[in-house]
Short mmCIF file of C-alpha atoms and ligand atoms in Angstrom, two decimals:
data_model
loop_
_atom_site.label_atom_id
_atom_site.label_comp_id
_atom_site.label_asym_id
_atom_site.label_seq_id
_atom_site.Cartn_x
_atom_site.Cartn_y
_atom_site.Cartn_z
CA UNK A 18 0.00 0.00 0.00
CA UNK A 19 1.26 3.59 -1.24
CA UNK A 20 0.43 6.35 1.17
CA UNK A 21 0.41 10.29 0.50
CA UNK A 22 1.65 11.95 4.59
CA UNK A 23 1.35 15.74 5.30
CA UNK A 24 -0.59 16.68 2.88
CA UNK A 25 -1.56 20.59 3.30
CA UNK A 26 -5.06 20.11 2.94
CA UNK A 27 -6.95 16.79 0.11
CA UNK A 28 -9.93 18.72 -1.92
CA UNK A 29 -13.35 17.48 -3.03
CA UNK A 30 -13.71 14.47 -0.31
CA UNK A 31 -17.49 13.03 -1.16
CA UNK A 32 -19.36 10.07 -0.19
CA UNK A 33 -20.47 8.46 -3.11
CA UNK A 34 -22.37 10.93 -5.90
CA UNK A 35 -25.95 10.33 -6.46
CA UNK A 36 -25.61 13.24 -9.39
CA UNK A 37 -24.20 16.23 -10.43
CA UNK A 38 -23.40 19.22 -8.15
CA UNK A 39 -25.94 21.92 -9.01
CA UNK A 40 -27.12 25.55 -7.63
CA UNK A 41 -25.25 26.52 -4.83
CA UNK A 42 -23.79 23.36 -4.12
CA UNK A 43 -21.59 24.41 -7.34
CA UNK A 44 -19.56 26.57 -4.83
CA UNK A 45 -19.20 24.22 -2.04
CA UNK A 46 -15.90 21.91 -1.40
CA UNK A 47 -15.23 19.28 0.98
CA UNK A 48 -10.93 19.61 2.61
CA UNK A 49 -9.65 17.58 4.69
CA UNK A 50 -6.60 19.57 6.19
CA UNK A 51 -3.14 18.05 7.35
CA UNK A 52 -4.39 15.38 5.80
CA UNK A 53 -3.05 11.61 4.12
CA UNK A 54 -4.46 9.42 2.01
CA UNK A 55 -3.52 5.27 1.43
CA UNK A 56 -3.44 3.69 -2.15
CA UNK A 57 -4.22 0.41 -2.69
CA UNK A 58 -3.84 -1.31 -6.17
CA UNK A 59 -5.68 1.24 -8.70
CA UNK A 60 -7.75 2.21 -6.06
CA UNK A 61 -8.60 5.09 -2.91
CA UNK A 62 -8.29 2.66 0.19
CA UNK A 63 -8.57 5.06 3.50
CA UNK A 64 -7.83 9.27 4.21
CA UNK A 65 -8.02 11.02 6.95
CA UNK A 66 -6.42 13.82 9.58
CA UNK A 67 -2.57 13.07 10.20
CA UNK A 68 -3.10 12.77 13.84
CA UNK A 69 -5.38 9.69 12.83
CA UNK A 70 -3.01 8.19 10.90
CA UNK A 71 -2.15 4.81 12.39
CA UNK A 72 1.31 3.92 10.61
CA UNK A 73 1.84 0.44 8.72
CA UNK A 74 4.90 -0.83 6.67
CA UNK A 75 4.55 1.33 3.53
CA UNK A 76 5.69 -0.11 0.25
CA UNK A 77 6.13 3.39 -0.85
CA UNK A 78 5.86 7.06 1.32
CA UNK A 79 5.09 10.35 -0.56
CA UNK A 80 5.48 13.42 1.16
CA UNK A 81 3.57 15.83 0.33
CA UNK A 82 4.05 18.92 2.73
CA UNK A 83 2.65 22.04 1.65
CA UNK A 84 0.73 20.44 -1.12
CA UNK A 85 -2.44 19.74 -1.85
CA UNK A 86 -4.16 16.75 -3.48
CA UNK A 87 -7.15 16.66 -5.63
CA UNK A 88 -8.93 14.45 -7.64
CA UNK A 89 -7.82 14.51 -11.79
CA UNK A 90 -9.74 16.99 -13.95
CA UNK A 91 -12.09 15.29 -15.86
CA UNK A 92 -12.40 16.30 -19.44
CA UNK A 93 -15.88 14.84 -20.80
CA UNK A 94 -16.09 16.33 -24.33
CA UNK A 95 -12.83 16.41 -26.39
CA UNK A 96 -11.68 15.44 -30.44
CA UNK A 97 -7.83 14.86 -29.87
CA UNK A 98 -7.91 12.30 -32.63
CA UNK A 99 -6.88 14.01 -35.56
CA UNK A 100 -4.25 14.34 -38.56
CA UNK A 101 -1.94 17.27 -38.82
CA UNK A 102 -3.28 20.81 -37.80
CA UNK A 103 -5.09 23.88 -39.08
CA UNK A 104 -2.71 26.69 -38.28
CA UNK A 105 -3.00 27.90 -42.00
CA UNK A 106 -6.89 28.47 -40.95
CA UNK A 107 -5.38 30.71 -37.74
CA UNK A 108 -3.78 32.94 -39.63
CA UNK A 109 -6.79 33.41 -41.88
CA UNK A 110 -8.42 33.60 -38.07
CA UNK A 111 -6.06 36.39 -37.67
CA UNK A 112 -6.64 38.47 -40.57
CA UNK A 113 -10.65 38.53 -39.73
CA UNK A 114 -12.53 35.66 -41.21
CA UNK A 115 -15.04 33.48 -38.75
CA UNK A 116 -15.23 30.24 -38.33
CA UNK A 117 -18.39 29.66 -40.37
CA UNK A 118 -16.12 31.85 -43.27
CA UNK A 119 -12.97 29.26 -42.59
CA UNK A 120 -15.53 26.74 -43.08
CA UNK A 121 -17.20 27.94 -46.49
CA UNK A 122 -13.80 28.12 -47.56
CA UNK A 123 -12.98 24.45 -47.78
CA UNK A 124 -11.27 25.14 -43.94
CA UNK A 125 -12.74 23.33 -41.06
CA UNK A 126 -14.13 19.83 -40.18
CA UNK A 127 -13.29 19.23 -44.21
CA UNK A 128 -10.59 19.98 -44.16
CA UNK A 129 -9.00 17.64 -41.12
CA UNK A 130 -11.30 15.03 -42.42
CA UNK A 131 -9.23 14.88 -45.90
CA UNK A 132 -5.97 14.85 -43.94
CA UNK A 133 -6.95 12.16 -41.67
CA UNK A 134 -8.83 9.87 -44.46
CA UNK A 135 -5.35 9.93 -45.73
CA UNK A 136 -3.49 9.08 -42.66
CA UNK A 137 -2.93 5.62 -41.70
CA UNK A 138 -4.16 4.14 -38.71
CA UNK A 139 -0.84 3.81 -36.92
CA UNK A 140 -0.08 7.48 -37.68
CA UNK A 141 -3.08 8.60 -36.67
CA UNK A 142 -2.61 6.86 -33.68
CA UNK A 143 1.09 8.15 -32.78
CA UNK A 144 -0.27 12.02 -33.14
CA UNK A 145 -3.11 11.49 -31.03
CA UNK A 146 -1.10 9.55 -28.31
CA UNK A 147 1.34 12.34 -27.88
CA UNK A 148 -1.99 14.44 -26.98
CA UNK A 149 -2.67 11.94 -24.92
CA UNK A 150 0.11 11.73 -22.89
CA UNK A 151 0.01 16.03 -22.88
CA UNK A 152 -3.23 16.25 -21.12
CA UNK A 153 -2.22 13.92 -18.34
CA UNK A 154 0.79 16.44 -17.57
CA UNK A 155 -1.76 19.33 -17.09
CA UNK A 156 -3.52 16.90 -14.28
CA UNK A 157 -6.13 14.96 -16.27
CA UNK A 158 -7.31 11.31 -16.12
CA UNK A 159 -10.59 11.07 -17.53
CA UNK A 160 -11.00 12.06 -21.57
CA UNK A 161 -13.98 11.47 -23.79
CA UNK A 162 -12.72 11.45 -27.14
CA UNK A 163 -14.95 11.87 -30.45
CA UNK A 164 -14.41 10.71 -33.97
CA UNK A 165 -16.09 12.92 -36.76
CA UNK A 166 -13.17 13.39 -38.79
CA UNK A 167 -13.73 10.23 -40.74
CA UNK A 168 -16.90 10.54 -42.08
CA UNK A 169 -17.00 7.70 -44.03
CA UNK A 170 -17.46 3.87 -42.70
CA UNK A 171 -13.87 3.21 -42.74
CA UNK A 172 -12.34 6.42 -41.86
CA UNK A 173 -15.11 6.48 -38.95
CA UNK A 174 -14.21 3.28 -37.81
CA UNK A 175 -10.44 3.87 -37.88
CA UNK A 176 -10.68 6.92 -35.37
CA UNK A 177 -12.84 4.66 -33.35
CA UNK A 178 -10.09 1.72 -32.90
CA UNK A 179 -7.40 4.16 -32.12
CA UNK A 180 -9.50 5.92 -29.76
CA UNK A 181 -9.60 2.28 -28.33
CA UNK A 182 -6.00 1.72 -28.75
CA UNK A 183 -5.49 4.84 -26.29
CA UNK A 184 -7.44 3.36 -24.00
CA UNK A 185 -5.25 0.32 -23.91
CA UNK A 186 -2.12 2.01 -23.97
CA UNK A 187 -2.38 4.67 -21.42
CA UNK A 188 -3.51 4.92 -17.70
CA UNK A 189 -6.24 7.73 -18.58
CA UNK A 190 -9.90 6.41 -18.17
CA UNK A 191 -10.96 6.83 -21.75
CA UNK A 192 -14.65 6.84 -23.29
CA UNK A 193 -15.42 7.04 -27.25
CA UNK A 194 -18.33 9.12 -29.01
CA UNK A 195 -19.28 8.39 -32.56
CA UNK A 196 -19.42 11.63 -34.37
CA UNK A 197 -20.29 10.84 -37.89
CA UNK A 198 -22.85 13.55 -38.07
CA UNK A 199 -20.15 16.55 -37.93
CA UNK A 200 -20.18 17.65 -40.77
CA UNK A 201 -21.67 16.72 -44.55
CA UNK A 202 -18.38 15.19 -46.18
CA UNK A 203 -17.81 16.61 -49.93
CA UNK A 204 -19.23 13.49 -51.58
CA UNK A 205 -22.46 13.58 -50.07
CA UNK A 206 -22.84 17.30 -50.56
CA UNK A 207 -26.03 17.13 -52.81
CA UNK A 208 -27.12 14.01 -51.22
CA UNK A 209 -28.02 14.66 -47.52
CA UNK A 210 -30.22 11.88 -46.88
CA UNK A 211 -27.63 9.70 -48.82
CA UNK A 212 -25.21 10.15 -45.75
CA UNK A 213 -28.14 10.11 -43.05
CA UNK A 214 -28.69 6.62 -44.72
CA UNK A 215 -25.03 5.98 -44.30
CA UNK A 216 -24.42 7.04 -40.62
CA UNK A 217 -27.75 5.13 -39.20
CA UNK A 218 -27.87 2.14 -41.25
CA UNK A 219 -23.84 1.11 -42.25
CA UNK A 220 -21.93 3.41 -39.41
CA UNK A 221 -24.21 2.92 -36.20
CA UNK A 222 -24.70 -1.05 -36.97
CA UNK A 223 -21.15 -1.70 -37.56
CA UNK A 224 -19.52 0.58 -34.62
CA UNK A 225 -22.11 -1.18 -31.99
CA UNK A 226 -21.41 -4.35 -33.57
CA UNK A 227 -17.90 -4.05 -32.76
CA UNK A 228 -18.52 -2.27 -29.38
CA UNK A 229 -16.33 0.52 -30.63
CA UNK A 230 -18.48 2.97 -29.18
CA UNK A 231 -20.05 4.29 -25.71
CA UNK A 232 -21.99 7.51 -27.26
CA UNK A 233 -23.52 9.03 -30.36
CA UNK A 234 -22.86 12.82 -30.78
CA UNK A 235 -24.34 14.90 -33.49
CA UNK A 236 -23.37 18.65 -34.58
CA UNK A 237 -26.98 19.96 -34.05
CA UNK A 238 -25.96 23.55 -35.48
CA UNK A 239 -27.45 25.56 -38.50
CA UNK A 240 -25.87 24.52 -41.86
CA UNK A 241 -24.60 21.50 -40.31
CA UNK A 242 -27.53 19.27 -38.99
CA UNK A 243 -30.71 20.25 -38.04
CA UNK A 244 -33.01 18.84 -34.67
CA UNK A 245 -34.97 16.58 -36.93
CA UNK A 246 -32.38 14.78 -38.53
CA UNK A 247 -30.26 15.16 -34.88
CA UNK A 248 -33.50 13.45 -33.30
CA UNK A 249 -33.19 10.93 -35.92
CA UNK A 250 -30.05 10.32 -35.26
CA UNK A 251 -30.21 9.96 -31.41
CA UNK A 252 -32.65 7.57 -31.99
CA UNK A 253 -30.88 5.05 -34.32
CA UNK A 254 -28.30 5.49 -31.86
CA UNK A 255 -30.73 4.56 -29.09
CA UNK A 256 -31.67 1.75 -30.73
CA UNK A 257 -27.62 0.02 -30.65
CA UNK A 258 -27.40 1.19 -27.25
CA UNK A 259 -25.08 4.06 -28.09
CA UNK A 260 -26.16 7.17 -25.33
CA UNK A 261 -26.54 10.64 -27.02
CA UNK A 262 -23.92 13.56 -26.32
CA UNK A 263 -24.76 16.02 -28.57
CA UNK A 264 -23.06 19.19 -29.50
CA UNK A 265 -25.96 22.32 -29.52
CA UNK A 266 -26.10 25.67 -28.91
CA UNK A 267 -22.94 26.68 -30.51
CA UNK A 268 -23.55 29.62 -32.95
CA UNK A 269 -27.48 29.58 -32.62
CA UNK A 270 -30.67 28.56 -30.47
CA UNK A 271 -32.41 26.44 -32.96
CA UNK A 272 -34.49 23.85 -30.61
CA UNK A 273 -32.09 21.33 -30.15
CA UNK A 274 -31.76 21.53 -26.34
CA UNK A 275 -35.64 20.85 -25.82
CA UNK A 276 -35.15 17.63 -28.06
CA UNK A 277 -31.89 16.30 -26.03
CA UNK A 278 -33.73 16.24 -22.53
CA UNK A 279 -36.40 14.84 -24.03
CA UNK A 280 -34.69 11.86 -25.79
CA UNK A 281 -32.70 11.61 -22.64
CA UNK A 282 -28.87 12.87 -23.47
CA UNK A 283 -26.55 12.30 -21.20
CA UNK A 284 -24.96 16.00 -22.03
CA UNK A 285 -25.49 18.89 -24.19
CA UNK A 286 -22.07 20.43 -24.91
CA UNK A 287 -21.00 24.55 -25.74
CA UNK A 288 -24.06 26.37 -25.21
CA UNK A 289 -22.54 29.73 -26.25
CA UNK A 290 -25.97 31.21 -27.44
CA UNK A 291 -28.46 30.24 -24.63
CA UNK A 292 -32.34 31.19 -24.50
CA UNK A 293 -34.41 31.62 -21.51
CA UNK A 294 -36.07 28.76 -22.76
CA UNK A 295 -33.34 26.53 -23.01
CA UNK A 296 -32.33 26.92 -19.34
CA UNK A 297 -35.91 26.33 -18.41
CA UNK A 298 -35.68 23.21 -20.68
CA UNK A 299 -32.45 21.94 -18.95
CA UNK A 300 -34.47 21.86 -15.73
CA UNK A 301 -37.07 19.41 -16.50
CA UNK A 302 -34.30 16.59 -16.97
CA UNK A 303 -31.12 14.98 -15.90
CA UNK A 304 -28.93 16.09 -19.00
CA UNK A 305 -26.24 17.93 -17.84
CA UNK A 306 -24.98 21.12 -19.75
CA UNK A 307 -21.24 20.84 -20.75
CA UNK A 308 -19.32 24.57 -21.10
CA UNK A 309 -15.78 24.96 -23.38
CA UNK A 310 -14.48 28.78 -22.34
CA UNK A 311 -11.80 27.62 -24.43
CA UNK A 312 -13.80 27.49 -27.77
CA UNK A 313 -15.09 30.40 -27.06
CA UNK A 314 -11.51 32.02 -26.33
CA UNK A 315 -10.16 30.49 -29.60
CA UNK A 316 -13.16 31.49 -31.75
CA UNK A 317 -13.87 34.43 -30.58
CA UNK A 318 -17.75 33.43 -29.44
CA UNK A 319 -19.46 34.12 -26.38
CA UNK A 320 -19.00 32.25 -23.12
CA UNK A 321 -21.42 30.08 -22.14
CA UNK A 322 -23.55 31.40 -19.23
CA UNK A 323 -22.22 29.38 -16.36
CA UNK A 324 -23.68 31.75 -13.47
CA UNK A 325 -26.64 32.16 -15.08
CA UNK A 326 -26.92 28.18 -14.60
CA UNK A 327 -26.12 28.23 -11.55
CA UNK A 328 -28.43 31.31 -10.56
CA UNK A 329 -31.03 29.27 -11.96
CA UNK A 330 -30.59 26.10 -9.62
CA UNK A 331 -28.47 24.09 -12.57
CA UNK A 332 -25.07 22.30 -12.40
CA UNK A 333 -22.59 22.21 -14.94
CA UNK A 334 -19.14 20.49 -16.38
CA UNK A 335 -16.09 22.42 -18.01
CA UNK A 336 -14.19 20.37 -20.93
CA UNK A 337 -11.41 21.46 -23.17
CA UNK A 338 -13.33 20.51 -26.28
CA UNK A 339 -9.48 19.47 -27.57
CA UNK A 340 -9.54 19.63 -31.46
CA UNK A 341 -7.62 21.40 -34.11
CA UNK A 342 -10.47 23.42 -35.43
CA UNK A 343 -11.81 25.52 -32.87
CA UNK A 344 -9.76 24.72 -29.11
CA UNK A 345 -5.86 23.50 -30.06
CA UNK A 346 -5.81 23.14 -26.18
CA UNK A 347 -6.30 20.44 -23.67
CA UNK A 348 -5.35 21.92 -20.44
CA UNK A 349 -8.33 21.65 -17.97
CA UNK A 350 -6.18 24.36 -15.65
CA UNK A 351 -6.71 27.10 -18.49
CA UNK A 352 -10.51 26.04 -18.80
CA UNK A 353 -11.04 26.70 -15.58
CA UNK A 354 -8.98 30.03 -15.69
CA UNK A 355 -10.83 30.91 -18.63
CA UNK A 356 -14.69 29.78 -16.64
CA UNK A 357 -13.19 32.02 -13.65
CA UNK A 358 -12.35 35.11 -15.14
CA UNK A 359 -15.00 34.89 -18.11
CA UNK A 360 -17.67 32.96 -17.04
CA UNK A 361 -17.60 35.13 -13.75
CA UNK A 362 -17.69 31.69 -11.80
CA UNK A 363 -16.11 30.91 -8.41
CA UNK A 364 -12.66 28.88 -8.56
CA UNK A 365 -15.09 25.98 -6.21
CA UNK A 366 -17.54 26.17 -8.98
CA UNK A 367 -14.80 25.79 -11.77
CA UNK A 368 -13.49 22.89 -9.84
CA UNK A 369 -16.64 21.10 -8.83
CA UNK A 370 -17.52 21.46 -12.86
CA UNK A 371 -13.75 19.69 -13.62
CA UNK A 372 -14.33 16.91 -11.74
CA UNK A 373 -16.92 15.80 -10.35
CA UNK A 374 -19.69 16.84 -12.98
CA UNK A 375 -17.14 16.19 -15.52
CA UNK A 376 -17.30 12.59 -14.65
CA UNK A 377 -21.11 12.95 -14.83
CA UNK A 378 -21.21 13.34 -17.99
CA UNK A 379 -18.88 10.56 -18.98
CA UNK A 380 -21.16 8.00 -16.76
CA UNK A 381 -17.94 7.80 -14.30
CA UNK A 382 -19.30 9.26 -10.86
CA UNK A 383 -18.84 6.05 -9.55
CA UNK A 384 -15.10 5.75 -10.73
CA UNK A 385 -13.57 9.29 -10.29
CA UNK A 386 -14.20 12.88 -9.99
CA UNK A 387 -13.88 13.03 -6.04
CA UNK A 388 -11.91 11.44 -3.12
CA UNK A 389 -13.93 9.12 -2.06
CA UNK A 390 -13.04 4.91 -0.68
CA UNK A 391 -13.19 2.78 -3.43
CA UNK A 392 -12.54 5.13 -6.58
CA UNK A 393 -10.04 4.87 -8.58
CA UNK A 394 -6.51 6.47 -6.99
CA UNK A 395 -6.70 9.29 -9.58
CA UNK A 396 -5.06 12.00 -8.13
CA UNK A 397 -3.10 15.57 -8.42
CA UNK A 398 -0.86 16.18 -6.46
CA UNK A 399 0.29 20.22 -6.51
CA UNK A 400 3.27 22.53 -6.70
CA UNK A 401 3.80 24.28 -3.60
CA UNK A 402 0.95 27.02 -4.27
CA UNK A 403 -0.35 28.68 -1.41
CA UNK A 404 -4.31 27.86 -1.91
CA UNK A 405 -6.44 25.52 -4.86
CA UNK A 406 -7.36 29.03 -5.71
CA UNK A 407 -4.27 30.06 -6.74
CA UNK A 408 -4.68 26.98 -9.98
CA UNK A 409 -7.29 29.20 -12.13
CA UNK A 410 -5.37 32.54 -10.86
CA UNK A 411 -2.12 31.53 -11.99
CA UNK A 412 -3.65 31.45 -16.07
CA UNK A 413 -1.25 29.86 -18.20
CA UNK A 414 0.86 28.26 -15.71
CA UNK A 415 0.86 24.51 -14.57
CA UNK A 416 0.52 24.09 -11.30
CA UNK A 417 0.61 20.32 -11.33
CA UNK A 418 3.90 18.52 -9.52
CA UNK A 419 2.80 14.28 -9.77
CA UNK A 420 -0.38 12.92 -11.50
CA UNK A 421 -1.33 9.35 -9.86
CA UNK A 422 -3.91 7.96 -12.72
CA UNK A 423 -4.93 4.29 -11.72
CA UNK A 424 -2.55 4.31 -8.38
CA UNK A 425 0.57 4.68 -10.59
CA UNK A 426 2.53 8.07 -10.91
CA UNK A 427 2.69 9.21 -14.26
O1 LIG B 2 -16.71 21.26 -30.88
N1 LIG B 2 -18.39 22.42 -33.46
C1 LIG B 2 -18.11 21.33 -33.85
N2 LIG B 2 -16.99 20.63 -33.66
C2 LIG B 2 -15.81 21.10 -33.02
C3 LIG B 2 -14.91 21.84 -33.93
C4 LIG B 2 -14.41 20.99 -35.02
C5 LIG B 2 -13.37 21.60 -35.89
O2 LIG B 2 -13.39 22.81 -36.19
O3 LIG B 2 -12.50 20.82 -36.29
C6 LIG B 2 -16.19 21.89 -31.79
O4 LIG B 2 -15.98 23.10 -31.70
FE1 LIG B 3 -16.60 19.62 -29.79
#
């Protein structure tokens, strides 16, 4: 058994979470100070005060004066599988053109999908582990990772095996999203219902089929897909036991929130441009809204209205949203900067919405997201900083000393 002594003070200590933090309870935070906490195997055996501390023959002893521990960041909506990058399209960024213009301009979701139809599947899979291995050095251990680059059967279902092959290959607690409705690929362009057949009758089938997937996301967005062909969708999806986590909200309020709590989605994820009605529609169920400041940041959109959620009673998550389009960043600690100093949210509430609701909306409150007996030993353990506040303060800086991910340092 591994055992953390002296630690300054452990953050987010839960019993077990029945849901997602919500309303006020967005601000609160369980600490234990002066405090330690015992690994054993992959998993959170016993914590408590120092002076409790009854001491055993330790296989191994980490000291952690004047640091604190949390629980990894959880980042439930990201695309870091991808070919090459888009920097060409920043520049074009720079000069003034939106991302709708990069987009009508053969930039975009096109464009990665023609570099990555062209990679193979052990290149693709080398690029994407390096981001894999990145995010876990900014303190994450949870990553939902989409395809949607593919959008064809086999390009789809290569980004779904090497999404798989991450999971293998590193300690992060991975889960995979089938994304073949994000965007119309060239050779359907005049033949919309040609690739609707496609993605619900060859894609969905053949992904459940080989259990490649855990959700079904769809870009519910003007000019991209609209509710009823996102409902249809979610549905076929439904049907091969594939849970929806759809993308809404982004650019404009089109209806697509109303029809994700009622066909049950797990999350809805950006929310930039959010209605009255929306929030009133995200309190009648137990879908749980999913903010990326960083998106917004990159693209130069509005933030999603994180206090207004929270005024209103409702919980939220922060994710990265990791992809070379619109967020070339995975670094949870700059989300929550961002959520802080944007979003007008307290450093608790930015927290709370990096862990523990992330790992509501990857179905892993059980797992990870707190420190609580029996979850999985997926720690942080920090610099010498002088308060967990100091992590969104310090913007740009990691703050991170050791990750533990599965009871094993990184
Ligand atoms: O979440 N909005 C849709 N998809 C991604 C961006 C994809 C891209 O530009 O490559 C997003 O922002
Ligand atoms: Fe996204």
């Amino acid at each position: 058994m591994k055992i953390l002594k002296n630690i300054k003070a452990l953050y987010l200590v839960e019993e077990q979470n029945p849901s997602f933090k919500k309303g006020e309870a967005m601000n609160q935070i369980n600490t234990i100070e002066h405090a330690f906490l015992v690994i054993e195997g992959e998993r959170i055996a016993n914590f408590g005060k120092m002076s409790d501390l009854i001491d055993q023959n330790w296989t191994e002893v980490i000291d952690c004066t004047d640091q604190y521990v949390l629980p990894t960041f959880v980042d439930s909506h990201s695309h870091i599988v991808y070919a090459g990058t888009r920097e060409g399209e920043f520049i074009d960024k720079i000069n003034g053109l939106s991302y709708e213009e990069i987009a009508a301009k053969g930039g975009g979701i096109l464009n990665s999908a023609e570099k990555l139809r062209k990679a193979t599947e052990n290149e693709l899979f080398e690029q994407s582990m390096v981001r894999a291995q990145e995010v876990i050095t900014t303190g994450t251990g949870a990553l939902e990772i989409k395809s949607g680059y593919g959008l064809s059967v086999e390009s789809e279902m290569k980004m779904l095996r090497v999404i798989q092959r991450i999971k293998e290959e590193s300690d992060l607690s991975i889960k995979a999203t089938f994304l073949g409705a994000h965007a119309y690929p060239k050779e359907y362009k005049d033949n919309k219902r040609g690739y609707l057949d496609l993605i619900i009758k060859e894609m969905i089938p053949n992904i459940a089929k080989e259990k490649l997937a855990d959700y079904i996301d769809v870009f519910c967005e003007s000019n991209y897909f609209s509710v009823e062909e996102t409902i249809e969708i979610m549905d076929a999806g439904k049907n091969h036991g594939l849970i929806p986590k759809i993308h809404v909200n982004q650019f404009t309020s089109i209806g697509g929130i109303q029809a994700c709590v009622q066909h049950g989605a797990l999350s809805v994820d950006h929310l930039e441009i959010l209605t009255d009605e929306d929030i009133e529609a995200l309190k009648t169920g137990n879908t749980i809204p999913t903010i990326l400041p960083a998106c917004s940041l990159f693209i130069e959109i509005p933030y999603g209205p994180g206090k207004k959620l929270i005024e209103n009673g409702l919980g939220f998550a922060l994710a990265t949203d990791y992809n070379p389009g619109s967020s070339p960043c995975g670094n949870m600690q700059l989300v929550m900067s961002l959520a802080c100093i944007k979003m007008k949210i307290s450093p608790n509430a930015a927290l709370n919405a990096s862990t523990i609701n992330g790992a509501y909306a990857m179905n892993l409150e059980h797992e990870l997201g707190s420190i609580t007996k029996g979850k999985l030993a997926n720690l942080i353990i920090t610099n010498k900083i002088p308060s967990v506040g100091f992590i969104p303060y310090s913007f740009g800086t990691n703050d991170v000393a050791k990750v533990i991910l599965k009871g094993k340092i990184q």
